[in-house]
Tab-separated table of C-alpha atoms in Angstrom:
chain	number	residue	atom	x	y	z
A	13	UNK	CA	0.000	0.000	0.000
A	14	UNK	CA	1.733	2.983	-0.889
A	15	UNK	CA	0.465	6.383	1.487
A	16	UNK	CA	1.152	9.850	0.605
A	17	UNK	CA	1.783	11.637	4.002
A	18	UNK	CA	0.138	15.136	4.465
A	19	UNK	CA	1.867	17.841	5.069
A	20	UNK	CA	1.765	18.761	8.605
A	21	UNK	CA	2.681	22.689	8.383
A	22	UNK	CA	2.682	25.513	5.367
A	23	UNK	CA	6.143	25.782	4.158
A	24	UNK	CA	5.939	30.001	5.298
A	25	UNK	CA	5.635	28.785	9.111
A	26	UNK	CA	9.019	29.830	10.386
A	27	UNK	CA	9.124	27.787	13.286
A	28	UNK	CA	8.184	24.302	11.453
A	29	UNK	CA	9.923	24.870	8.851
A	30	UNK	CA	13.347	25.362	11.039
A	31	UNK	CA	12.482	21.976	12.901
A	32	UNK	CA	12.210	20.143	9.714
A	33	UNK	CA	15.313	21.606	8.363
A	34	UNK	CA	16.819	20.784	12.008
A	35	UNK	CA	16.175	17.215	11.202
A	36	UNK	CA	19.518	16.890	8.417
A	37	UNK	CA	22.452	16.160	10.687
A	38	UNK	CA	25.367	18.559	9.690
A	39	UNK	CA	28.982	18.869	10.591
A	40	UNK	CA	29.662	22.071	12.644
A	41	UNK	CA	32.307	24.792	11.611
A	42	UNK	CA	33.522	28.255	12.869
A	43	UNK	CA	34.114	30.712	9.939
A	44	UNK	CA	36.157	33.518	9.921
A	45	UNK	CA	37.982	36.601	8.240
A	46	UNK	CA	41.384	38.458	9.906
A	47	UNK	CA	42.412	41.620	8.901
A	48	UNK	CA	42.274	45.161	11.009
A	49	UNK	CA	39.021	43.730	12.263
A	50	UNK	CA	38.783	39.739	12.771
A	51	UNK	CA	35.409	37.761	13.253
A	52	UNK	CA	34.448	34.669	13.773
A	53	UNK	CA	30.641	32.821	13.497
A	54	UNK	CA	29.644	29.465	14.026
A	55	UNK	CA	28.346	27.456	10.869
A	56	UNK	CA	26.899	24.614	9.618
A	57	UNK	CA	25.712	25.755	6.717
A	58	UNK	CA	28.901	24.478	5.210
A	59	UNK	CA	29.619	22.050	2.045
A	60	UNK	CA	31.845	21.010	-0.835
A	61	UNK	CA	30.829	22.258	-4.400
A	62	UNK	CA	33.487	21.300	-6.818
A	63	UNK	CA	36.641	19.098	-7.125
A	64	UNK	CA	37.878	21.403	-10.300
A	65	UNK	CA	37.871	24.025	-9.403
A	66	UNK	CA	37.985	23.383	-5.608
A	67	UNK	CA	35.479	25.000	-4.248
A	68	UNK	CA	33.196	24.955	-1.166
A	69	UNK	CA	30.426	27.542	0.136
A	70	UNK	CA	28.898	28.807	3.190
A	71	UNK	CA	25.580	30.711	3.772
A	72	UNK	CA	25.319	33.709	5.918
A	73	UNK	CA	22.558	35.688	6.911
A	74	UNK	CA	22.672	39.159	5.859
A	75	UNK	CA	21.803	41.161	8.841
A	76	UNK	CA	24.954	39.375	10.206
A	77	UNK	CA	28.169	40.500	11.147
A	78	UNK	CA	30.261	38.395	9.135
A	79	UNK	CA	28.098	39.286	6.021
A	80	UNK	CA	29.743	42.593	5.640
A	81	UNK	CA	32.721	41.093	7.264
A	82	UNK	CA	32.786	38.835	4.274
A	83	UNK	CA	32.222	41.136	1.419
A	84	UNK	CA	34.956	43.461	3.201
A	85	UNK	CA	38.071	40.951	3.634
A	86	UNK	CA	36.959	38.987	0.366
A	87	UNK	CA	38.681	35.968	2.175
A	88	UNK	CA	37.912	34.088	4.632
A	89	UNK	CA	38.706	30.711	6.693
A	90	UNK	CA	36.645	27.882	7.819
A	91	UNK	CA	37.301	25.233	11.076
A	92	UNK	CA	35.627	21.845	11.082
A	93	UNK	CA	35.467	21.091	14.644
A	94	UNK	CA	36.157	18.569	16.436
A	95	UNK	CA	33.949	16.256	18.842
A	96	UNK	CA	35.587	17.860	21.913
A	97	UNK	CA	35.110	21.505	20.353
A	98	UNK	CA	31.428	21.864	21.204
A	99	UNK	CA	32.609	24.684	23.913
A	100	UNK	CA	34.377	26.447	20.674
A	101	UNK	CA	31.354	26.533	18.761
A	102	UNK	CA	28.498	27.700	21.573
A	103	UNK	CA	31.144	30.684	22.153
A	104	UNK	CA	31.556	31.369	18.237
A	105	UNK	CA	27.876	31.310	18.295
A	106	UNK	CA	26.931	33.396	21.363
A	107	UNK	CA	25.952	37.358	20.510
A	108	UNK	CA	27.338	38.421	23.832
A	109	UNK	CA	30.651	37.532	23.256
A	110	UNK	CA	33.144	39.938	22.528
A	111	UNK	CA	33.535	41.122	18.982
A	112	UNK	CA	36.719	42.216	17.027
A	113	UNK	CA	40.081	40.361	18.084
A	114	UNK	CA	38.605	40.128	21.884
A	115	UNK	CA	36.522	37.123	20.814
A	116	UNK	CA	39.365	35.111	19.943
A	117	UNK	CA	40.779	35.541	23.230
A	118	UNK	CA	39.111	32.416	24.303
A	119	UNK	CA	40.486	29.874	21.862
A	120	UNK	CA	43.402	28.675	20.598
A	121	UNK	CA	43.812	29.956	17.133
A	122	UNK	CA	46.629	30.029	14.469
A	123	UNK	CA	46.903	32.820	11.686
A	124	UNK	CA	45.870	31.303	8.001
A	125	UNK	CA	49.270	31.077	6.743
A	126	UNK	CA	47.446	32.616	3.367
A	127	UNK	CA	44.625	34.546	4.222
A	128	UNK	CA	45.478	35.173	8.154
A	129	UNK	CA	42.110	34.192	8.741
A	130	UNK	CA	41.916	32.817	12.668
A	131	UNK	CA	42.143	29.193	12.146
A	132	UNK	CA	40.684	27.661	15.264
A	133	UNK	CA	43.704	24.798	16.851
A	134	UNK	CA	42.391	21.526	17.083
A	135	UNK	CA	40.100	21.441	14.256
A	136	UNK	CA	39.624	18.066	12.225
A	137	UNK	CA	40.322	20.424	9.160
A	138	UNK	CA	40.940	23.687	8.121
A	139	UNK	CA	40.012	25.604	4.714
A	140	UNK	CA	41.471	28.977	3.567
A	141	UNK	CA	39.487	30.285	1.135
A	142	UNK	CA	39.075	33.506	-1.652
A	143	UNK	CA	35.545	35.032	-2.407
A	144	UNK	CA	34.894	33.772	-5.740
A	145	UNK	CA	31.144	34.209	-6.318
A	146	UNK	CA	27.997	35.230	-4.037
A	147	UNK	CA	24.717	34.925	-4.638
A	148	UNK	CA	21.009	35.889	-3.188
A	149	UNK	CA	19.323	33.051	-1.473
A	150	UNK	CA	16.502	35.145	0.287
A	151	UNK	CA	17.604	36.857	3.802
A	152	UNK	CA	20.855	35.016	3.337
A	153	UNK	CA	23.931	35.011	0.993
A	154	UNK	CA	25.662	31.911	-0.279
A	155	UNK	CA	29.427	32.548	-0.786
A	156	UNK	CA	31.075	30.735	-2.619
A	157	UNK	CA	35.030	30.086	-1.781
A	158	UNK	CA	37.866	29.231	-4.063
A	159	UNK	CA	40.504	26.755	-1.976
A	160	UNK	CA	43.749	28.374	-1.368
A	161	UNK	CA	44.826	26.130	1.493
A	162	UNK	CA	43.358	22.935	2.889
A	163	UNK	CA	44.884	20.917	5.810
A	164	UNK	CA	42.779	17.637	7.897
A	165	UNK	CA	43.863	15.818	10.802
A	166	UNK	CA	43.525	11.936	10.062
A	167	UNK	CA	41.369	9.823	12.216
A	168	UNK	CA	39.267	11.920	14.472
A	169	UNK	CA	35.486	12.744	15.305
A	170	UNK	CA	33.703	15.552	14.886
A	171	UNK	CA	30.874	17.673	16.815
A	172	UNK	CA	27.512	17.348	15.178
A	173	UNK	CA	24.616	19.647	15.015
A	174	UNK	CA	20.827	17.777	14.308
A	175	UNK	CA	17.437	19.319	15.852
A	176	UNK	CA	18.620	22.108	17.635
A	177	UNK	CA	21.680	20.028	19.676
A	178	UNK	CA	25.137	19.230	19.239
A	179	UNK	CA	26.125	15.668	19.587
A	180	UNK	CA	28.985	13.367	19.289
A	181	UNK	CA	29.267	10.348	17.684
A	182	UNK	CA	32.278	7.830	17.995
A	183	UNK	CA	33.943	5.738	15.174
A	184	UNK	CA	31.781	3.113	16.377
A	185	UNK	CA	28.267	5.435	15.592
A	186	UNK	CA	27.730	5.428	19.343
A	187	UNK	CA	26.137	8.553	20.722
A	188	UNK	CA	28.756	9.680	23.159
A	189	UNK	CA	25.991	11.949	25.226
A	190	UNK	CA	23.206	8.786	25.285
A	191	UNK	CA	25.842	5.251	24.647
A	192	UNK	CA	23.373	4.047	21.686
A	193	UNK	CA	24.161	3.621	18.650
A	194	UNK	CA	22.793	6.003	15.630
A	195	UNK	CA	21.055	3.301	13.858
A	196	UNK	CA	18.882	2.501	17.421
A	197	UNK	CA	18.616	6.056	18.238
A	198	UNK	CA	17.101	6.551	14.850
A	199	UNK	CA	14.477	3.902	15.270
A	200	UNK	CA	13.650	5.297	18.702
A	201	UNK	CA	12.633	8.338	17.332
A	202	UNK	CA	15.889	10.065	15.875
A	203	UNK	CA	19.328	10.523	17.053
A	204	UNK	CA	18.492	13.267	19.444
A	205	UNK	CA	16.314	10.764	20.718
């Protein structure tokens, strides 16, 4: 018997339509542009494009700092952290924290040895990048980044970001914060469980 579900919520509805979109599991990165005036801003709106060229982009909202930030410095550096970097990324993400080079007093960082971009120490990889194209995508902008750098730490886990929580998952797909693996998490109901 094949059932067509019905939708459950108007695609306009803010608030459902974040929870649905909350339900694709995403890597979590800080992004960030040096210069007179550095910023960083936590991301996981972050993904490959192309192989040739090599290319990767990152969506930012445009009433955001690093919008104009972005547009400004017209390069820019991106962190993949690491399971043990959740701390990193609530601070990178947190609108009280200190802006300019004040908010990198918190973490250990390393100057983009292309872009001088903060590069955030630790990271399972790290991407220095060139503005190469931007585009409109509604209240946000997707820029898109030429690779001018690249450099990944083999064999290690990263933080995770699905419906509104971080988690962790070892090499084993165990859920560090619950001890079950993905695959049973999902069948109770998700991995956030």
């Amino acid at each position: 018997m094949n059932v067509q579900p019905e939708p459950t919520a108007e695609p306009c509805d803010p608030v459902q339509l974040r929870r649905a979109f909350g339900t694709f599991a995403t890597g979590v990165t800080v992004v960030t542009v040096g210069g007179e005036c550095p910023h960083g801003m936590t991301a996981n709106s972050f993904t490959s494009v192309s192989l040739d060229p090599p290319l990767v982009l990152i969506c930012v909202d445009q009433q955001a700092i690093m919008h104009r930030s972005l547009i400004e410095c017209g390069q820019f550096g991106v962190s993949v952290l690491a399971a043990h970097q959740e701390p990193v990324a609530r601070h990178f993400a947190d609108r009280r924290r200190p802006l300019g080079a004040a908010q990198f007093d918190a973490v250990d960082w390393v100057p983009g040895r292309l872009t001088g971009a903060p590069l955030i120490v630790g990271a399972l990889a790290h991407f220095e990048c060139e503005l190469w194209r931007s585009y409109e995508g509604g209240d946000h902008t997707i820029f898109v980044g030429n690779l001018l750098a690249v450099r990944r730490e083999p064999e290690a886990d990263g933080v995770l970001f699905v419906r509104g929580r971080f988690r962790q998952l070892d090499r084993d797909g165990i859920d560090v914060a619950d001890g079950v693996p993905a695959w049973q998490a999902a069948v109770r109901g998700g991995v956030t469980g």
